[in-house]
XYZ file of C-alpha atoms in Angstrom:
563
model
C -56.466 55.925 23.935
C -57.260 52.247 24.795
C -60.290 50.696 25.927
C -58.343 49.866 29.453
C -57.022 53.630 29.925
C -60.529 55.274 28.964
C -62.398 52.471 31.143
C -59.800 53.919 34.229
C -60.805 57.608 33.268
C -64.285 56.776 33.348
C -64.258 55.463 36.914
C -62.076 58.510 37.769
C -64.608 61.092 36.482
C -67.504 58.654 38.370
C -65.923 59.795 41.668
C -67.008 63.181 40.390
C -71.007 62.609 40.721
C -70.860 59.854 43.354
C -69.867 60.774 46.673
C -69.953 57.622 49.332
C -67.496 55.870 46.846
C -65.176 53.336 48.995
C -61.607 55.554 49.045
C -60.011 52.861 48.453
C -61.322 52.084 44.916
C -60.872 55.487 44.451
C -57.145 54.959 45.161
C -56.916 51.346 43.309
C -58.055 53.699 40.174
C -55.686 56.291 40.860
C -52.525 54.136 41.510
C -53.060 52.333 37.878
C -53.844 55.495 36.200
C -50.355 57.147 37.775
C -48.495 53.990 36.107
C -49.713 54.548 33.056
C -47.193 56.207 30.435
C -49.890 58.449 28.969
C -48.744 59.164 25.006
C -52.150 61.121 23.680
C -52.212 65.046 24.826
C -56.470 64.723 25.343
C -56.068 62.120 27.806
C -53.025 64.461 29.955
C -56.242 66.893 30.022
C -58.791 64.811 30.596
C -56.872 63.566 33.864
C -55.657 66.668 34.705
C -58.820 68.833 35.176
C -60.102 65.509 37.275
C -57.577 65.246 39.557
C -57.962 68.936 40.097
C -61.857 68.901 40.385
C -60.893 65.812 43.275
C -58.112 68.277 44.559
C -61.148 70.721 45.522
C -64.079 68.160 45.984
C -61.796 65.332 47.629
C -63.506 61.718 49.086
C -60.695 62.236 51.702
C -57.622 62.479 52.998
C -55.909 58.969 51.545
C -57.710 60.004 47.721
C -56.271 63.752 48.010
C -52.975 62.312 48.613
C -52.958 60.371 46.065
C -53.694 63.536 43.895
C -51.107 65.739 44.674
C -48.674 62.749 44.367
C -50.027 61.928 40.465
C -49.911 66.373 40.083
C -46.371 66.489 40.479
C -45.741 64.466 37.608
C -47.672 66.378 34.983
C -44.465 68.658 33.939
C -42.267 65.524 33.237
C -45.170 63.891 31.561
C -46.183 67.303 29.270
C -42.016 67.376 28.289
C -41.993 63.475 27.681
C -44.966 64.636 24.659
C -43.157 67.550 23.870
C -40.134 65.217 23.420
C -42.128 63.129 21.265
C -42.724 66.019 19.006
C -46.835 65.227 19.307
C -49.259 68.185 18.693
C -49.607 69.636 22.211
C -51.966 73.074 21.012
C -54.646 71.808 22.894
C -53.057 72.441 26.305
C -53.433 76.472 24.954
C -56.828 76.258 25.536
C -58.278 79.018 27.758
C -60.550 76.065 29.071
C -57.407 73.891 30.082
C -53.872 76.516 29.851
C -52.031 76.544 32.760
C -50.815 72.842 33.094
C -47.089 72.720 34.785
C -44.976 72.589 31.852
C -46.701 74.825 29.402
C -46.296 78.660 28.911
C -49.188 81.068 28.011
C -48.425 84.005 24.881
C -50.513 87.176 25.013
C -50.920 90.585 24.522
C -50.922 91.136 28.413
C -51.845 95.027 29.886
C -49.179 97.227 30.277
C -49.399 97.163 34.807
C -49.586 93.061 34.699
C -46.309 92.567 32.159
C -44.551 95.186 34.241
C -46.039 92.541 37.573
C -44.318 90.116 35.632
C -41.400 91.302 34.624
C -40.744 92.515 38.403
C -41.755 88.519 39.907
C -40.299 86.719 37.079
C -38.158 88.112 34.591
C -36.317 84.932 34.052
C -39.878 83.322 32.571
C -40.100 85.845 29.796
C -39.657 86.627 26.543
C -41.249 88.802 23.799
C -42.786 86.372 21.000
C -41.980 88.316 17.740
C -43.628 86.082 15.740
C -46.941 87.947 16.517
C -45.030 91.020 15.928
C -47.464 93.352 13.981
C -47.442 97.109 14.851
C -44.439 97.977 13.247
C -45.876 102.073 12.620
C -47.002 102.016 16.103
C -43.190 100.479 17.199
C -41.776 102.832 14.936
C -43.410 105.892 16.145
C -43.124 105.004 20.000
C -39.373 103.458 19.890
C -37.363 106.848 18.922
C -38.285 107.915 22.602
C -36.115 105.303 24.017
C -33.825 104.392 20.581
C -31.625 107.693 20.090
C -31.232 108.099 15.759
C -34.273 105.686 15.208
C -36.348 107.501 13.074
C -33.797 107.457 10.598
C -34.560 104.326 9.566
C -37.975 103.914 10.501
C -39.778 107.029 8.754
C -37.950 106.265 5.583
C -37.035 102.638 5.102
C -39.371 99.079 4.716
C -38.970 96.885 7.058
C -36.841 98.124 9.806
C -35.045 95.291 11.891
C -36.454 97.157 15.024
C -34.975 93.768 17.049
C -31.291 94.427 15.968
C -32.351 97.687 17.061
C -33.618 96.750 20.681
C -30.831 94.116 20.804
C -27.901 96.589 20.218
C -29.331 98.981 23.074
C -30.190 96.832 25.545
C -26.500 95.112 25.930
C -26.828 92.147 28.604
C -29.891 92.828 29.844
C -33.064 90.978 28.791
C -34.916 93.214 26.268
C -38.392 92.536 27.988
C -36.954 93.912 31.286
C -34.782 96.621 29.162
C -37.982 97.870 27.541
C -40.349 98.209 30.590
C -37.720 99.942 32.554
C -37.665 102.074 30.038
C -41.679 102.911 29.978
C -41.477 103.021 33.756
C -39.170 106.063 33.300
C -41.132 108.113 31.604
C -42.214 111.483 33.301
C -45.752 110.453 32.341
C -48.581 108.623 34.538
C -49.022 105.248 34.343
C -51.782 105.355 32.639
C -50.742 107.376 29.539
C -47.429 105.109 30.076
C -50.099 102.365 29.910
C -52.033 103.430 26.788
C -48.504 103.953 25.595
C -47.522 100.491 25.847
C -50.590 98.861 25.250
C -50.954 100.257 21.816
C -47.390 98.175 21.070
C -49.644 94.748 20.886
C -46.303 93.116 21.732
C -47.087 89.624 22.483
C -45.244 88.072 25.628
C -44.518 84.525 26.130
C -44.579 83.427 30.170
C -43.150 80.293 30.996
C -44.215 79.406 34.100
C -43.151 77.049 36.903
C -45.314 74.910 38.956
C -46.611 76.790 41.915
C -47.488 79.607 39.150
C -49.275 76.559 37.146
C -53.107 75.367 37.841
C -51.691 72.135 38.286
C -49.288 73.370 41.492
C -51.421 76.185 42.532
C -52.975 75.715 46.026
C -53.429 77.598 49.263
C -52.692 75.952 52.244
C -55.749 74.239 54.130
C -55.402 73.180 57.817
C -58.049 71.355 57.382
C -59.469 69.986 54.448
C -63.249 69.823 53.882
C -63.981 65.895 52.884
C -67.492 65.177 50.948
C -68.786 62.209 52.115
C -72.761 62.882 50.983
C -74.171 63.589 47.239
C -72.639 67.672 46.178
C -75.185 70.558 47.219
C -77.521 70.848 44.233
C -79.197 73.742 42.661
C -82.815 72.214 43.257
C -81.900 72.565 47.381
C -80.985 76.416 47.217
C -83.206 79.060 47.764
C -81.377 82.405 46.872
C -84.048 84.273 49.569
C -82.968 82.244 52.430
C -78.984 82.536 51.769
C -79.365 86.235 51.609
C -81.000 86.045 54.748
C -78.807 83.794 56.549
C -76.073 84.690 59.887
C -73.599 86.738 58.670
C -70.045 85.114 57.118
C -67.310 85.375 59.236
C -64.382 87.647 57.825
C -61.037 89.171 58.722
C -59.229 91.785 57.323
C -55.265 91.122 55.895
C -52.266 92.397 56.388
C -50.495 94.635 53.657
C -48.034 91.483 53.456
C -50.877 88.550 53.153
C -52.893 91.037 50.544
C -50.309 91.664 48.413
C -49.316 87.118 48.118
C -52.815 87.156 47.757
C -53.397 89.953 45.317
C -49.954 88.334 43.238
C -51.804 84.738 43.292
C -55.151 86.089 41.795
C -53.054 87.762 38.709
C -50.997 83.961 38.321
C -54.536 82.670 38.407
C -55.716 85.129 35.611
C -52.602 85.207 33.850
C -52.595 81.540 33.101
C -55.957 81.335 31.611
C -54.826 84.272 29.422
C -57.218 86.497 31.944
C -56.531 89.937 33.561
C -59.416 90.997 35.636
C -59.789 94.546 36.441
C -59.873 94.404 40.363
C -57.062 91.460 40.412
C -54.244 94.278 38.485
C -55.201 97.210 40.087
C -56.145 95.543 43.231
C -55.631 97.940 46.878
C -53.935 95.726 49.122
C -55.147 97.976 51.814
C -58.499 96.834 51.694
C -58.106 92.568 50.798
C -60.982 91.163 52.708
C -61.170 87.138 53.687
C -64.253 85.453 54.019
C -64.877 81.521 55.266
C -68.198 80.527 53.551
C -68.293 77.308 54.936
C -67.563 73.589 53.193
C -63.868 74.406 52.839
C -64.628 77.522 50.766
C -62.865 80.607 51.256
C -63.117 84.077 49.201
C -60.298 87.152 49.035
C -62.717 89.673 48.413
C -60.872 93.298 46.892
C -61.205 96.327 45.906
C -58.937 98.726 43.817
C -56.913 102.670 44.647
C -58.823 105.716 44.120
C -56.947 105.999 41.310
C -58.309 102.842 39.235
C -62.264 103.295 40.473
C -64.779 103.964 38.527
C -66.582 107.359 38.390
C -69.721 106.409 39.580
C -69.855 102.531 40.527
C -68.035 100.836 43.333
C -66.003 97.799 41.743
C -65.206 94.535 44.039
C -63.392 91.226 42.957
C -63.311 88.425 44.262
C -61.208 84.922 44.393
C -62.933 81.890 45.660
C -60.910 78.645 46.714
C -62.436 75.999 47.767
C -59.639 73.292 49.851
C -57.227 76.065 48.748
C -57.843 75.827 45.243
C -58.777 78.722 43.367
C -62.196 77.280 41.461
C -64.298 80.886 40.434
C -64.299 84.662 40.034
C -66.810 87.009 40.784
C -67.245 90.971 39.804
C -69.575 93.085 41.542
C -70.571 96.980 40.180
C -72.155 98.501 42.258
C -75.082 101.743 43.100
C -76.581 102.371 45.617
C -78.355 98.720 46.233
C -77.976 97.450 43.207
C -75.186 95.215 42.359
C -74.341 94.174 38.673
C -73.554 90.710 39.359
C -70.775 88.764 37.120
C -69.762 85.281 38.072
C -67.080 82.669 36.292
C -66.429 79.715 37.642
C -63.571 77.652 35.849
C -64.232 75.043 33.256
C -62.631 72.244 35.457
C -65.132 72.824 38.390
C -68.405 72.717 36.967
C -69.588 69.735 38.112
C -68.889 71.167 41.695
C -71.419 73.455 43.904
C -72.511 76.113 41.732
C -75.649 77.246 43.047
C -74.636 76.756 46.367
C -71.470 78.754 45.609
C -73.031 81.780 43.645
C -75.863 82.362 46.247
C -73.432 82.084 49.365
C -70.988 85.120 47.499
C -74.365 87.247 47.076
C -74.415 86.866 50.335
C -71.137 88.285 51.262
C -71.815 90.572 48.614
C -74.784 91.817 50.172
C -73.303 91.715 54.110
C -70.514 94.121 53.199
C -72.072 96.375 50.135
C -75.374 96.571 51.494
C -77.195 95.375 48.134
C -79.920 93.837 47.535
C -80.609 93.910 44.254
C -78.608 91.385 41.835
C -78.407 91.970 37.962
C -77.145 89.807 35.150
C -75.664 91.112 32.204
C -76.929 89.715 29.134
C -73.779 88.455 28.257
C -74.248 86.073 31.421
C -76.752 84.619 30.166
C -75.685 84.209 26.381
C -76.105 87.135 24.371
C -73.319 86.976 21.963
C -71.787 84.149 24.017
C -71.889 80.611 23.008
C -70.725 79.268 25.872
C -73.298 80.636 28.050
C -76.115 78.999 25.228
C -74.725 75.737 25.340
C -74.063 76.155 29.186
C -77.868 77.333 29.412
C -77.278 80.007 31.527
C -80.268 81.203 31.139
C -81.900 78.317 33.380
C -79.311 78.227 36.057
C -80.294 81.706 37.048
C -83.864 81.346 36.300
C -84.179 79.022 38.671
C -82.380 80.645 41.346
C -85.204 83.174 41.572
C -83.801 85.508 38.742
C -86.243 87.211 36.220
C -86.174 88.823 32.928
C -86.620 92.478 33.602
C -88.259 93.190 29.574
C -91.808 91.978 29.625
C -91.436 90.176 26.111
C -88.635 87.784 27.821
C -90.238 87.145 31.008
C -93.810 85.658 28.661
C -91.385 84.156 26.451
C -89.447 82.645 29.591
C -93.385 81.489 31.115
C -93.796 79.659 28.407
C -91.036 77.422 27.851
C -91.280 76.926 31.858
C -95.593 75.856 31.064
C -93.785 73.572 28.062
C -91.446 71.627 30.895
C -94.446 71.648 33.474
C -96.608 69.716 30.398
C -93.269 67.642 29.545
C -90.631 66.959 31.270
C -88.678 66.058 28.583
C -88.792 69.469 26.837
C -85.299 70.991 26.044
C -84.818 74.742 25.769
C -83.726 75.314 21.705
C -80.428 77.174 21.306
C -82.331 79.733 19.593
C -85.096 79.929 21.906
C -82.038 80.716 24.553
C -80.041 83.435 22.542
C -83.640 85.193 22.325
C -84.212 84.736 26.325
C -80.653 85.849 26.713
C -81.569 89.509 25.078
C -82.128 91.615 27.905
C -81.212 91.654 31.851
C -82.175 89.281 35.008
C -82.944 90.845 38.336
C -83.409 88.998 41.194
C -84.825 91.831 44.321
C -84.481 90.152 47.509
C -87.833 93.108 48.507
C -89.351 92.075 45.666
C -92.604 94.898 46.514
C -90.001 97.747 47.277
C -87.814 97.208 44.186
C -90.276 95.869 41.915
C -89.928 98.178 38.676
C -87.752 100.994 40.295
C -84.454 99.345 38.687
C -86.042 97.135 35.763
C -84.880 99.305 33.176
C -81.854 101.465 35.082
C -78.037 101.316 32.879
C -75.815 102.818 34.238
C -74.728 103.796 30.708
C -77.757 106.191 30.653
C -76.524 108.159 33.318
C -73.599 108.722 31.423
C -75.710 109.406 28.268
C -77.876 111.769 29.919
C -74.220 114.303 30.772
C -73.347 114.008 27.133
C -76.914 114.944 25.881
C -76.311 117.935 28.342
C -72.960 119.153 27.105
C -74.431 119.282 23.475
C -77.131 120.949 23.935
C -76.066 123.654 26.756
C -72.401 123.572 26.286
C -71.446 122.988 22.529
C -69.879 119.706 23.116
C -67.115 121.245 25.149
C -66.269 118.652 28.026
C -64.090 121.383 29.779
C -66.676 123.613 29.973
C -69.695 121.059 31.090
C -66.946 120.068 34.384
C -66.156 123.415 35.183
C -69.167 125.020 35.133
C -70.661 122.049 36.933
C -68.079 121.955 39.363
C -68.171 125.426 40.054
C -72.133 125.237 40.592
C -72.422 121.812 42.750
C -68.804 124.130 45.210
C -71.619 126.223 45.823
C -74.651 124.030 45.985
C -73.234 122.878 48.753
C -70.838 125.002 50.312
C -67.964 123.189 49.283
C -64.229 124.786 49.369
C -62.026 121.707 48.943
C -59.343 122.875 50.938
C -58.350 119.660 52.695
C -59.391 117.889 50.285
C -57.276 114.526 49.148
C -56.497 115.226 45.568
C -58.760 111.808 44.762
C -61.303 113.244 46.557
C -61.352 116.000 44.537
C -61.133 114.023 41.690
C -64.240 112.391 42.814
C -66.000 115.625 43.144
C -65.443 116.264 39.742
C -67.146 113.250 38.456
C -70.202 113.063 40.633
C -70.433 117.007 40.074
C -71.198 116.036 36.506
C -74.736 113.961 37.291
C -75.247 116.995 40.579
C -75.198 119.598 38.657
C -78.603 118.186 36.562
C -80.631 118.288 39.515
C -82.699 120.979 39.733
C -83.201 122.008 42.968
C -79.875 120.639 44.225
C -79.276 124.259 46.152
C -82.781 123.826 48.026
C -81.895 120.544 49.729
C -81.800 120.922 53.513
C -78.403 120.982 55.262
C -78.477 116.988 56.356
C -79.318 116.403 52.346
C -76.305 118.348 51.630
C -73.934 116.964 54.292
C -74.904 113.722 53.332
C -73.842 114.437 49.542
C -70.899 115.843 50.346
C -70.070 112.636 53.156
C -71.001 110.207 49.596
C -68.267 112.005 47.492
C -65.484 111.798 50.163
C -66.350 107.801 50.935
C -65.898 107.254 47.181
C -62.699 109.050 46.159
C -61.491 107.999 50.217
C -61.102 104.462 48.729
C -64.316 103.080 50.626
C -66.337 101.969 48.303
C -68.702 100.275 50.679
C -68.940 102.892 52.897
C -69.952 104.869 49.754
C -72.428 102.695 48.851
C -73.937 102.196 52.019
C -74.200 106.412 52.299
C -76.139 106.393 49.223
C -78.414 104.126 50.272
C -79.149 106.221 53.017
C -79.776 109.662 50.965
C -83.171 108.899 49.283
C -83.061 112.236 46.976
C -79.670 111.786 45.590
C -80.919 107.827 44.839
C -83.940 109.117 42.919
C -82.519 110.962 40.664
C -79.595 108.451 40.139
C -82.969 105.871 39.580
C -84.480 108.507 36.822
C -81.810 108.907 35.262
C -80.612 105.691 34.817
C -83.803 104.677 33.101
């Protein structure tokens, strides 16, 4: 790179930080940079990811034109290096995949290949060089490859491709072979676990509205920063969660499902599938407008895909219609596992202000007010969230380390800063910190305690402990018997019943059926009980959620036994 083009990069990435900047320097800097015949695959990046950080954080309107103009040219420019034969496996990146002009390879789920395959079959193809599971391909294949296992439970090194080539005639051998799993008299998720267990690697060549460089929303009106970003210092996490509610609409089945199909391109390209994005109910797509040209498609997922005892939500956020963050919220009763990515490229953008305003939301339609943060969050067995320093971010949002050793640890590195301002947090100091939870209880003197030490996991623990000891181990027995006890409990027939709400009966039956005095709860305790297991396998999780909140018994125990 010379000294000219990184000088021009440099004032680029300036307009970044500094807000106020003249647009037209911004646009003098631009307009050289877009003559320039770029011939080093760092630098492609390097512009790239700021043009799209001044896509989403734009001076205004003459600047963000000149972005999308210089955009359109990154597929010619990626082939003219491609031409050139130069090393191009940085653009494969997680941090950076998804420019127009590259393709993503991966062992993608069995529900978002067969997405794929059914949006764009032309942009696909099964990358055999990763080819690996030739027992499992063997032992799977005969099912759809009449005469197969005559080669492949006898012979080395079966040319399984000839194989697939010969049966599928003219069709495409991806869109052969998941027309064939879809035709199995199976469920999808056996036809899933079917699949999956293939590893078959699949190569997606997108175009450019599918890319990061061309994806975008449109935006009526784009939000224009003409003042220094929202910093973390000028958030207080308390106050957001007590501000006027965001306004939101509901979507149509039509607008949900673009929606739902632009949150798996999003994923897809960053070699990302996110639960509540593949299995996402386009029933129930909320939007919300959190202000500063930020919007969020907030979903959740079928019956079908839910978990037994937590409510799931996703979330996309786009901020001047592009897609910048993530968020995953599991949730019970008011407590909401909190888990929050926001894309390498928009770091330098409104974090704090971003994170505390979806708490918000998350809080106005869940009902929660108590936020946890997975160790992982924070850095525990994730380098990136060490050298991000996590830790601090949340910290100093109002979050606090639930394990006593962590939060003295935490007091004193804070006492060290307060003495000098200088002091930097060690990496090793931070992968200790990052060794336990964060809570952050917006009734600090009501929750105090009650969910410090709740996992869901324990919950779960707690049924197994119970099968082995009172039922041998047998997991038939421990549902039936506990089914059979909570019917009665509470006076429960089923008939009506939606099979998922059945199925939900069964699960919650299972944690029930361990409280003791389950059949000498009053009739509104039992109602109640019974109204919580309809909500959740009804495919309203919030309502769910906000029903449990209400039945202080059925909370308790969920509390003890969590902890």
């Amino acid at each position: 790179m010379s000294r000219a083009t990184e000088q021009l990069l440099d004032e680029l990435e300036t307009a970044k930080r500094e807000f106020g900047i003249p647009q037209g320097k911004i646009d003098s800097t631009l307009s050289r940079l877009e003559k320039l015949k770029l011939d080093d695959v760092d630098v492609l990046i390097r512009l790239h990811e700021t043009l799209l950080f001044l896509r989403a954080y734009s001076h205004g309107p003459r600047v963000l034109e000149k972005v999308e103009k210089i955009l359109k040219t990154f597929k010619q420019r990626l082939d003219e290096l491609r031409a050139a034969e130069l090393d191009l496996s940085a653009i494969d990146d997680p941090e950076v995949s998804g420019i127009a002009g590259g393709s993503v390879t991966s062992n993608f789920s069995y529900a978002i290949v067969r997405w794929l395959v059914a949006k764009y079959p032309a942009q696909l193809s099964i990358d055999w060089d990763w080819f690996e599971e030739e027992d499992r391909f063997g032992a799977t294949m005969p099912r759809f490859l009449p005469l197969l296992e005559d080669d492949a439970m006898v012979e080395a090194h079966v040319p399984y491709r000839q194989w697939l080539r010969a049966a599928k005639g003219r069709r495409r051998e991806l869109d052969w072979l998941i027309e064939r799993f879809a035709s199995l008299p199976i469920s999808d998720k056996v036809k899933s676990n079917l699949y999956d267990s293939l590893k078959l690697h699949i190569t997606w060549r997108y175009g450019f509205r599918a890319s990061r460089t061309g994806m975008r929303l449109p935006v009526r009106k784009p939000f224009f920063h003409r003042s220094p970003l929202i910093a973390r210092r000028d958030i207080s996490l308390t106050r957001e969660l007590s501000s006027p509610p965001i306004p939101i609409e509901k979507l149509s089945r039509a607008q949900a499902e673009t929606m739902l199909d632009l949150a798996r391109e999003t994923s897809a390209v960053r070699y990302r599938e996110l639960h509540g994005f593949t299995y996402g109910d386009p029933r129930h797509v909320l939007k919300a407008d959190l202000g500063r040209g930020t919007q969020v498609f907030v979903t959740g997922v079928p019956p079908e895909n839910q978990l037994p005892l937590r409510a799931y939500h996703a979330a996309l956020i786009f901020k001047n219609g592009v897609p910048v963050a993530y968020f995953e919220g599991l949730s019970i009763c008011e407590r909401l596992e909190s888990g929050f990515n926001l894309y390498y490229t928009f770091r330098d953008g409104e974090t704090a202000w971003l994170y505390a305003r979806i708490l918000r939301l998350m809080r106005q339609l869940l009902g929660v007010t108590v936020f946890s943060i997975d160790p992982y969050q924070v850095g525990h067995e994730n380098e990136e969230g060490i050298e991000s320093g996590a830790f601090w971010f949340y910290r100093k949002l109002g979050f606090r380390p639930v394990k006593p050793e962590l939060l003295k640890l935490t007091r004193a590195e804070e006492a060290k800063v307060k003495n000098n301002p200088r002091h930097r947090t060690s990496a090793a100091t931070l992968r200790k910190l990052a060794a336990g939870h964060m809570l952050f209880c917006l009734f600090e003197d009501e929750s105090r305690n009650r969910w410090d030490n709740f996992e869901v996991r324990n919950i779960g623990l707690a049924v197994q402990r119970r099968m082995a000891r009172d039922f041998d181990g047998n997991a038939d027995a421990i549902r039936q018997l506990s089914l059979d006890f909570v019917k009665r409990a509470l006076r429960i027939t089923g008939r009506g019943w939606r099979e998922s709400e059945l199925a939900s009966l069964q699960n919650l039956s299972l944690v029930l059926a361990m409280i003791p005095d389950l059949e000498k709860w009053n009739a509104d305790q039992k109602l109640l009980v019974t109204r919580i297991i309809r909500a959740k396998g009804g495919g309203n999780e919030a309502l769910y959620l906000k029903l449990m909140q209400k039945h202080a018994a059925f909370r308790d125990v969920l509390m003890q036994l969590g902890c």
